Short mmCIF file of N, CA and C in Angstrom, two decimals:
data_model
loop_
_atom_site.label_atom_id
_atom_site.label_comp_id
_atom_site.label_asym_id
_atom_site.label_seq_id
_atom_site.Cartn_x
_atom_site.Cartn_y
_atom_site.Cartn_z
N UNK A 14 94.29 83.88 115.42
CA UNK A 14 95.41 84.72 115.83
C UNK A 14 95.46 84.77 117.35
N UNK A 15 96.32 84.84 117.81
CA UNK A 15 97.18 85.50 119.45
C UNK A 15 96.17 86.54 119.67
N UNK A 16 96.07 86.28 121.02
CA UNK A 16 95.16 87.89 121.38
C UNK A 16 96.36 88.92 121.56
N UNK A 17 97.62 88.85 121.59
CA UNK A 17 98.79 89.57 121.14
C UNK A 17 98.81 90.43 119.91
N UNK A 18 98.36 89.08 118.86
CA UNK A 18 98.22 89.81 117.30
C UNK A 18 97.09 90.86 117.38
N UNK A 19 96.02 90.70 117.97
CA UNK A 19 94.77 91.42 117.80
C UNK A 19 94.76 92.37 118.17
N UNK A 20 95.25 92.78 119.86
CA UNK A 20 95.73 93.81 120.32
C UNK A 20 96.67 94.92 119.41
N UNK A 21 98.34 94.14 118.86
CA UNK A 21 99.03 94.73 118.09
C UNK A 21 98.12 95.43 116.81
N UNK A 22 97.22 94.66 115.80
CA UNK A 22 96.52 95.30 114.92
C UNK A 22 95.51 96.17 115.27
N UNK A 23 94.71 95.79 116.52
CA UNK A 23 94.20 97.06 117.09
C UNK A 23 94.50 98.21 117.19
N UNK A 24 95.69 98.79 117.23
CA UNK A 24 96.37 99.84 117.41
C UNK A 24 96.70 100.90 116.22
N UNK A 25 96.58 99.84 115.06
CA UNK A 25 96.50 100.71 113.88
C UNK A 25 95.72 100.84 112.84
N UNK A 26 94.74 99.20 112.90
CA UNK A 26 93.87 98.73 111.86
C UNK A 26 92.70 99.01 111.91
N UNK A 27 92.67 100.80 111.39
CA UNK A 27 90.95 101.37 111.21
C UNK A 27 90.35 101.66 110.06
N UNK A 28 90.53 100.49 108.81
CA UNK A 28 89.67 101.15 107.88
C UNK A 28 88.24 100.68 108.02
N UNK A 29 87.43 100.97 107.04
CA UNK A 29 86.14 100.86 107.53
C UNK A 29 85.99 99.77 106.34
N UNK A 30 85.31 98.53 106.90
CA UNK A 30 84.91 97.58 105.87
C UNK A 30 86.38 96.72 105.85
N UNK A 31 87.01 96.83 106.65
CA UNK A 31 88.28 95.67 106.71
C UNK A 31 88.21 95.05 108.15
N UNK A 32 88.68 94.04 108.29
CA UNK A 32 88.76 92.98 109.41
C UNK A 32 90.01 92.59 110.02
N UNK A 33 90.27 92.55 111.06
CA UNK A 33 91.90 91.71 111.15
C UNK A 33 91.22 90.84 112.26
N UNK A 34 90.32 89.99 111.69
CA UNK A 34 90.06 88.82 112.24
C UNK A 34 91.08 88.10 111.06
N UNK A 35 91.17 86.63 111.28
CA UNK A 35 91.48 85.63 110.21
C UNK A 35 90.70 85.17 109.58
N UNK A 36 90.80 85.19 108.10
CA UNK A 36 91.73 85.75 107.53
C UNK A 36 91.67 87.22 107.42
N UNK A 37 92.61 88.21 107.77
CA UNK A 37 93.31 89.24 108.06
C UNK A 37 92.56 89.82 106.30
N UNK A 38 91.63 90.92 106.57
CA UNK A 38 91.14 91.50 105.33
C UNK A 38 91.94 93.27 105.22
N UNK A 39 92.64 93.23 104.37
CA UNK A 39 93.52 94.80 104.90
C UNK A 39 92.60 95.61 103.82
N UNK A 40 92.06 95.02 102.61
CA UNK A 40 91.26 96.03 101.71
C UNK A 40 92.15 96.91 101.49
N UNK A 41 92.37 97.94 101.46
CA UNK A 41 93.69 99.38 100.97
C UNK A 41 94.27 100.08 102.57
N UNK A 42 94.12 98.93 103.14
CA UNK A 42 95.23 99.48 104.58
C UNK A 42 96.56 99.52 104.20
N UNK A 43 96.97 99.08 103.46
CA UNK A 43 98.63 98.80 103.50
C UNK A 43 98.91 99.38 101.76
N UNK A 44 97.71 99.74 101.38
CA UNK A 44 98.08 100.93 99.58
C UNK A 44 98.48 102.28 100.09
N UNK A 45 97.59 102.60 101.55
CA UNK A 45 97.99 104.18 101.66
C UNK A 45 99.28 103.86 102.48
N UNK A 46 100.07 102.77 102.92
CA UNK A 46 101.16 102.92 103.39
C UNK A 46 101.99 101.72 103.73
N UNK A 47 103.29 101.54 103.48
CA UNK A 47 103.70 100.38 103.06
C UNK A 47 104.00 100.28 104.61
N UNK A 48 103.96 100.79 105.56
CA UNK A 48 104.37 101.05 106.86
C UNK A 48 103.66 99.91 107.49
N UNK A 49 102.15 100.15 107.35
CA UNK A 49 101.13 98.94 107.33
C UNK A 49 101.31 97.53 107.60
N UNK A 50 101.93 97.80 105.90
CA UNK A 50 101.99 96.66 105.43
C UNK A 50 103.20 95.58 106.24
N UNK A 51 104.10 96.66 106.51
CA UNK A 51 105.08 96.10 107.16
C UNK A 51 104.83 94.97 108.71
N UNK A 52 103.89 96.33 109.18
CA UNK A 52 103.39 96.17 110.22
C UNK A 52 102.34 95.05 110.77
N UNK A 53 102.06 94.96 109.37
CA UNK A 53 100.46 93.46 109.44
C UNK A 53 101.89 92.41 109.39
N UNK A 54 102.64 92.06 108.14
CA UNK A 54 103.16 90.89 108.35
C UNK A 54 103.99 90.41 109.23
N UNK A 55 104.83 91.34 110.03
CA UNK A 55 105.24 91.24 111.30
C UNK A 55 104.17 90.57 112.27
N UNK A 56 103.13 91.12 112.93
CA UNK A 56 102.60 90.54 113.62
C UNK A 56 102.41 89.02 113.04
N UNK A 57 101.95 89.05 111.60
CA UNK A 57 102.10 87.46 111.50
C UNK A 57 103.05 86.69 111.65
N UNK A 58 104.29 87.03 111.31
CA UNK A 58 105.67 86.42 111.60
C UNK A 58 105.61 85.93 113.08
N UNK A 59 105.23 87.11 113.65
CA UNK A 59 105.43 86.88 115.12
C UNK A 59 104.07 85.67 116.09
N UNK A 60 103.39 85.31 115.12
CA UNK A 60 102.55 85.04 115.97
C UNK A 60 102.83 83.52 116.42
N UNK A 61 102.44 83.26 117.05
CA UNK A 61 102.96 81.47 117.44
C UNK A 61 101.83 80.69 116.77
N UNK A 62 100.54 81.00 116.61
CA UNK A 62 99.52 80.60 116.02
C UNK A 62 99.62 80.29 114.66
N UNK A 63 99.94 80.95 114.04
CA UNK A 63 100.60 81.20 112.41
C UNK A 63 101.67 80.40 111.95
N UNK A 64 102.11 79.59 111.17
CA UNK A 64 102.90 78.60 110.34
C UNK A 64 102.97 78.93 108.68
N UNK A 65 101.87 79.29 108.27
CA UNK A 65 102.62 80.10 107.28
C UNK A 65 101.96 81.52 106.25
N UNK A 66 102.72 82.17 106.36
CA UNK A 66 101.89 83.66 105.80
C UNK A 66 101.67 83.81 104.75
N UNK A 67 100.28 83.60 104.09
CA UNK A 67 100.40 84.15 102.59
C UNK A 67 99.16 85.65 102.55
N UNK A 68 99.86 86.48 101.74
CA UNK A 68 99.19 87.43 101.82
C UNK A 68 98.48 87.71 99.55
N UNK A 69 97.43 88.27 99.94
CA UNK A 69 96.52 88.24 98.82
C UNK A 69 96.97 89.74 98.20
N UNK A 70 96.84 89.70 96.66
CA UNK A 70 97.26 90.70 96.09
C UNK A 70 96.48 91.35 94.87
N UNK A 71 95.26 92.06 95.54
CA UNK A 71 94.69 92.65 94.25
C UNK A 71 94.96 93.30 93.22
N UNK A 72 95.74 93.10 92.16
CA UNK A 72 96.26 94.20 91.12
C UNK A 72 95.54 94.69 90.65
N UNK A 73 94.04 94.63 90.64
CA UNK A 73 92.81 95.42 89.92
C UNK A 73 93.27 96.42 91.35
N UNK A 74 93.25 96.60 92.59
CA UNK A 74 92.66 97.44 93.39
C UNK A 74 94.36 98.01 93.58
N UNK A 75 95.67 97.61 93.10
CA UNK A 75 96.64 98.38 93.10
C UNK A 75 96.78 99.29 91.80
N UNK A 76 95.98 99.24 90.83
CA UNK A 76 96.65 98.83 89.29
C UNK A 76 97.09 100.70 89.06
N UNK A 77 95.60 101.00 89.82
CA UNK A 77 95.73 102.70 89.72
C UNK A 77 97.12 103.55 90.61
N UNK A 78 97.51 103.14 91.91
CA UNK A 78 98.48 103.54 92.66
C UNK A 78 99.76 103.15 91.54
N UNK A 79 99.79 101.93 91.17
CA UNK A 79 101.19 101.27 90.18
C UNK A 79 101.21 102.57 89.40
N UNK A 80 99.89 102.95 88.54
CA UNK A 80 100.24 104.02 87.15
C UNK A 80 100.73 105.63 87.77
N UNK A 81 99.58 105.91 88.95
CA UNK A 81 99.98 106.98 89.30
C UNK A 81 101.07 107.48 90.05
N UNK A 82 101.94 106.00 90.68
CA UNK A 82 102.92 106.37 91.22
C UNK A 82 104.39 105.75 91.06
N UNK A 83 105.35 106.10 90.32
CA UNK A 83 106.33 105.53 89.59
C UNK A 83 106.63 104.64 90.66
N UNK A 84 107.22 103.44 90.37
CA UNK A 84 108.13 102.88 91.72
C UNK A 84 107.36 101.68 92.19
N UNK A 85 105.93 102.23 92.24
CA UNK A 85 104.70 101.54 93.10
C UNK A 85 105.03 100.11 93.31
N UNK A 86 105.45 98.83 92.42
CA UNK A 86 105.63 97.72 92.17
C UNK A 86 106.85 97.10 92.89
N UNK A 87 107.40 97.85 92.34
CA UNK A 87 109.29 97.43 92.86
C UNK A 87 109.04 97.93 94.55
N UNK A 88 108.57 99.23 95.01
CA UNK A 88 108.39 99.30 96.66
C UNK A 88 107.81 97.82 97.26
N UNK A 89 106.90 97.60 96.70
CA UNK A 89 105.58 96.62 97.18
C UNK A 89 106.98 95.01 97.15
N UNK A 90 107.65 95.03 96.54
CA UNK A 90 108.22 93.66 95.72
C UNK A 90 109.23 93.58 96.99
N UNK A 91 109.80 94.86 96.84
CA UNK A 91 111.37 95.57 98.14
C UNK A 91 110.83 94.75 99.37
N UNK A 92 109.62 95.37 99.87
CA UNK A 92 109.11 94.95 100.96
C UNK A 92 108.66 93.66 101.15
N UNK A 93 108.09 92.98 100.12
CA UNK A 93 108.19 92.20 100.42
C UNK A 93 109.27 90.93 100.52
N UNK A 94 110.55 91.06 99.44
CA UNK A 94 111.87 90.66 99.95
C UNK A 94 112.11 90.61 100.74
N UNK A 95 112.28 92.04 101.59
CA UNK A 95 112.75 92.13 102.90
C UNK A 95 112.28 91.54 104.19
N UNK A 96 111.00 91.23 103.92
CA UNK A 96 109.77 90.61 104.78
C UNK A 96 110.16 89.35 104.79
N UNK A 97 110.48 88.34 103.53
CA UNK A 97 110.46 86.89 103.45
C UNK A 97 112.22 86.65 104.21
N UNK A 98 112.86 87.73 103.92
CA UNK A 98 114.64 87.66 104.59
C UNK A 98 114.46 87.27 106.31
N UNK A 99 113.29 88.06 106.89
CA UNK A 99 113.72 88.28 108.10
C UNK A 99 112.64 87.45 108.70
N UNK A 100 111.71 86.48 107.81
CA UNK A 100 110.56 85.91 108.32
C UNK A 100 110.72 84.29 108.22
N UNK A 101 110.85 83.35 109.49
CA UNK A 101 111.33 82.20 109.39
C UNK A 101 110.37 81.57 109.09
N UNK A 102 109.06 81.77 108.23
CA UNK A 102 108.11 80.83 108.12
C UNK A 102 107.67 81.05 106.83
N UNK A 103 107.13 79.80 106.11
CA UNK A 103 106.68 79.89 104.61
C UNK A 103 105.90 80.84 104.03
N UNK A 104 106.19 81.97 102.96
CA UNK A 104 105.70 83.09 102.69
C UNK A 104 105.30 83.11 101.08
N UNK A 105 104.29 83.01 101.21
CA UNK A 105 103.60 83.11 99.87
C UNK A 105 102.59 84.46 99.36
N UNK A 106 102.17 84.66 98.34
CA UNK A 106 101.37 85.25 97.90
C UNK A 106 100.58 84.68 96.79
N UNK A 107 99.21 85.29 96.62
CA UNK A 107 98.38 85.05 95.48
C UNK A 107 98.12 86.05 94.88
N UNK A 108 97.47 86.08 93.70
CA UNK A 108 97.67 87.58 92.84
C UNK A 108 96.23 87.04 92.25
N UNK A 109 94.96 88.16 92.56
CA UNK A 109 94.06 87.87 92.42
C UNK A 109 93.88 89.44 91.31
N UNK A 110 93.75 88.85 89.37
CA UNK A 110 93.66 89.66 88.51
C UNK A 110 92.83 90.67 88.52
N UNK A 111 91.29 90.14 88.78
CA UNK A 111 89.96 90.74 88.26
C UNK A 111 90.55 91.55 87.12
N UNK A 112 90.37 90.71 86.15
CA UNK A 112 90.72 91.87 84.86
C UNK A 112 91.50 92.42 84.46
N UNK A 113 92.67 92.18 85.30
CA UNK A 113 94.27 92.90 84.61
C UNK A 113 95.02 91.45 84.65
N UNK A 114 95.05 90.78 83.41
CA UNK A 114 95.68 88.92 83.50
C UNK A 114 97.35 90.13 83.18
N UNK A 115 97.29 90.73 82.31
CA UNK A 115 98.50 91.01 81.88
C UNK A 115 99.90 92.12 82.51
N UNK A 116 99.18 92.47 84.00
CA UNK A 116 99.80 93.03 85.10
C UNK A 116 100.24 92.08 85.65
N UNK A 117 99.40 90.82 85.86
CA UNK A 117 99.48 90.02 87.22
C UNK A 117 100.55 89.28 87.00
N UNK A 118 100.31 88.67 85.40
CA UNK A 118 101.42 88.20 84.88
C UNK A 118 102.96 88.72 84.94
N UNK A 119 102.94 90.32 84.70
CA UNK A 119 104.30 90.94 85.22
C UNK A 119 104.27 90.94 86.30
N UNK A 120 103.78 91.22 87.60
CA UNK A 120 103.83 91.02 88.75
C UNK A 120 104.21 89.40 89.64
N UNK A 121 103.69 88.90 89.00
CA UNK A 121 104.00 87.06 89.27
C UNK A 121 105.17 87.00 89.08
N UNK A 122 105.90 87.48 87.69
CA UNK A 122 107.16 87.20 87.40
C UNK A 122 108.21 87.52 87.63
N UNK A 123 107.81 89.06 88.52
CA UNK A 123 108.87 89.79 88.86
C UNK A 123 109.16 89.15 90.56
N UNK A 124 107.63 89.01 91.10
CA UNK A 124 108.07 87.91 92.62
C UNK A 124 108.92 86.78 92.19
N UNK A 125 108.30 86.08 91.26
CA UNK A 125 109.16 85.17 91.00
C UNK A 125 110.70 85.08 90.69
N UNK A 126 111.03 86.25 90.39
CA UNK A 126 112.76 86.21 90.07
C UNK A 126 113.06 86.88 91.40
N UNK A 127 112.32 87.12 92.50
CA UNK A 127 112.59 87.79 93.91
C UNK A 127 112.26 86.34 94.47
N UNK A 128 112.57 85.61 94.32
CA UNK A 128 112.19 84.23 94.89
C UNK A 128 110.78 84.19 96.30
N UNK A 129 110.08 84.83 95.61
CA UNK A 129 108.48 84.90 96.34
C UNK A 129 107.78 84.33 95.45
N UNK A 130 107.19 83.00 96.29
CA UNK A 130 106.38 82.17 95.59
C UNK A 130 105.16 82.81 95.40
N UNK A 131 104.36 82.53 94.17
CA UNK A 131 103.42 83.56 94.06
C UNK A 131 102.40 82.41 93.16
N UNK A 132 100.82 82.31 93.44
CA UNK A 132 99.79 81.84 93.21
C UNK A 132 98.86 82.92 92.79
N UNK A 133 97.81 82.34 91.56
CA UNK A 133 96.74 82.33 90.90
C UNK A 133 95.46 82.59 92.09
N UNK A 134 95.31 81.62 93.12
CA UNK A 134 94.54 81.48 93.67
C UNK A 134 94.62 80.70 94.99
N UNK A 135 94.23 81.30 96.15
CA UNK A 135 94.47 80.07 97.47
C UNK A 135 94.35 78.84 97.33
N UNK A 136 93.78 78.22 96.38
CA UNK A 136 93.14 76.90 96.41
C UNK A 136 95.05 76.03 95.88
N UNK A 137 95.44 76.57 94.71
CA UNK A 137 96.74 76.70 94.24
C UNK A 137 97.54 77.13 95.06
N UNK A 138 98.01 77.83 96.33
CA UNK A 138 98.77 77.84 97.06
C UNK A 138 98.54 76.47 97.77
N UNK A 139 97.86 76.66 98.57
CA UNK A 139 97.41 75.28 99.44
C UNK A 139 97.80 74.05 99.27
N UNK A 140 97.89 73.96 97.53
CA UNK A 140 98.19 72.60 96.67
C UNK A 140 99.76 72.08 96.74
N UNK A 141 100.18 73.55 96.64
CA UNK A 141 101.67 73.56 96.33
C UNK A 141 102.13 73.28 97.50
N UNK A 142 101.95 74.11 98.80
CA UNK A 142 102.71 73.92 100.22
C UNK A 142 102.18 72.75 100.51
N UNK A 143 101.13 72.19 100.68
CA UNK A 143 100.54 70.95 100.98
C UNK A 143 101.86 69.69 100.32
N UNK A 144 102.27 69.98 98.86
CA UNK A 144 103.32 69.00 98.37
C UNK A 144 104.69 69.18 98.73
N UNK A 145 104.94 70.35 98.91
CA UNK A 145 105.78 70.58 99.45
C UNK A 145 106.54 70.20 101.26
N UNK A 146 105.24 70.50 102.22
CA UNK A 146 105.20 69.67 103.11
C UNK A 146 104.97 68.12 103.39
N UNK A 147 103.99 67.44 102.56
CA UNK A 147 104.20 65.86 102.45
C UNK A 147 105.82 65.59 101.86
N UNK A 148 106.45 66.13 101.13
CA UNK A 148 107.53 65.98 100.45
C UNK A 148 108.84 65.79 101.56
N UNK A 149 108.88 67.14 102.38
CA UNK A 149 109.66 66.97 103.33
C UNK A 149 109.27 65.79 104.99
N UNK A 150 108.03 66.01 105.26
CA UNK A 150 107.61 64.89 105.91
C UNK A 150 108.10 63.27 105.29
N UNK A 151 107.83 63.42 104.08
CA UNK A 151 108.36 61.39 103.38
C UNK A 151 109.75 61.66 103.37
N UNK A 152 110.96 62.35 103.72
CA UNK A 152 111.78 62.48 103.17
C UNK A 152 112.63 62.70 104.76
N UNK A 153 111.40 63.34 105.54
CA UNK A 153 112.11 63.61 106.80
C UNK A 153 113.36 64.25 107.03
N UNK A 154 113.78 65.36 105.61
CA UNK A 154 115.21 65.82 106.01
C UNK A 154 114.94 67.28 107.10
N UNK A 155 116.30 67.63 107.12
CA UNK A 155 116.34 68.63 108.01
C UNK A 155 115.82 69.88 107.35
N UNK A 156 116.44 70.01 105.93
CA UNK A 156 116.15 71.29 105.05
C UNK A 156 114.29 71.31 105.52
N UNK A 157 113.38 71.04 105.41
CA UNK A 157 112.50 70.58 105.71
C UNK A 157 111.79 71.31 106.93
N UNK A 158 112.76 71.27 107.99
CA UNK A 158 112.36 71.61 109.28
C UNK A 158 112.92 72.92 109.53
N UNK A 159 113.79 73.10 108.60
CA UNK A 159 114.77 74.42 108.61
C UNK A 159 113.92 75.43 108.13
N UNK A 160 112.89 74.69 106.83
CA UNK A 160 112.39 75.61 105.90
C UNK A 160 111.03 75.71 106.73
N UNK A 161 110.27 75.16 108.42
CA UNK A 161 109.11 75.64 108.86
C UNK A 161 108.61 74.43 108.96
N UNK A 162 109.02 73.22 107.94
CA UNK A 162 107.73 71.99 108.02
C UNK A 162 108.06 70.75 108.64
N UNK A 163 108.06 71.01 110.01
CA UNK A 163 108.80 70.26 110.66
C UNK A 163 107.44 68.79 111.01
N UNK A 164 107.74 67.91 111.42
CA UNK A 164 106.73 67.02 111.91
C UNK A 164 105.20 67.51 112.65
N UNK A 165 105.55 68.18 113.41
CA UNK A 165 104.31 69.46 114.35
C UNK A 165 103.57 69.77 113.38
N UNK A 166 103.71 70.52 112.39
CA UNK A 166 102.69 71.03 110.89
C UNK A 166 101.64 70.00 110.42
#
């Protein structure tokens, strides 16, 4: 990251046992407030270092906020819509179960009809943008460069 980014997360990123080194560990920084959350992926948007943002999604460590707080899912989903609208660089997520396959699964599907690409596991993101970028590189179109994966990547 930018010593820009570090500074910017400095300013708000104090939980104890989280990191905003890279990769960016928020642990329940952004459960007690979507404000956060807002706030972490911005700086990534913004960073010049950064090409493309994927952020990790524990539904074991949301699963309790989802039950106890109506809405919980669709806020988290809102934001992140709104995040991928105003963010010119490839935005993914992974949805890491521990034990809830049948949340993650509604959760996957509901990004997915919010056109947020959404992964099992980093190794599976990686796979996908990786084809996705050779794809537009052999193909060399513009959509390509429009969509972040320009020759430079």
């Amino acid at each position: 990251l930018s010593q820009t980014s570090y500074d910017r997360l400095g300013a708000f990123f104090n939980e104890v046992g989280c990191s905003y080194r890279n990769p960016l560990d928020a642990g329940s920084t952004f459960a007690a407030s979507f404000d956060n959350l807002v706030k972490m992926l911005d700086i990534m948007k913004d960073d010049e270092n950064i090409d493309v943002v994927v952020l990790e999604i524990s539904v074991a460590l949301f699963h309790r906020r989802w039950r106890l707080h109506e809405g919980f899912w669709e806020k988290l989903v809102r934001t992140l819509v709104d995040f991928k609208a105003r963010c010119d660089k490839p935005f993914l997520t992974t949805l890491s179960p521990i034990h809830m396959e049948a949340e993650t699964v509604e959760l996957k599907q509901t990004l997915t009809e919010a056109n947020i690409p959404s992964f099992g596991t980093f190794d599976s993101a990686a796979k996908a943008l990786k084809r996705v970028v050779d794809y537009y590189r052999f193909h060399g179109t513009e959509g390509g460069r429009e969509a972040g994966f320009g020759d430079e990547k």
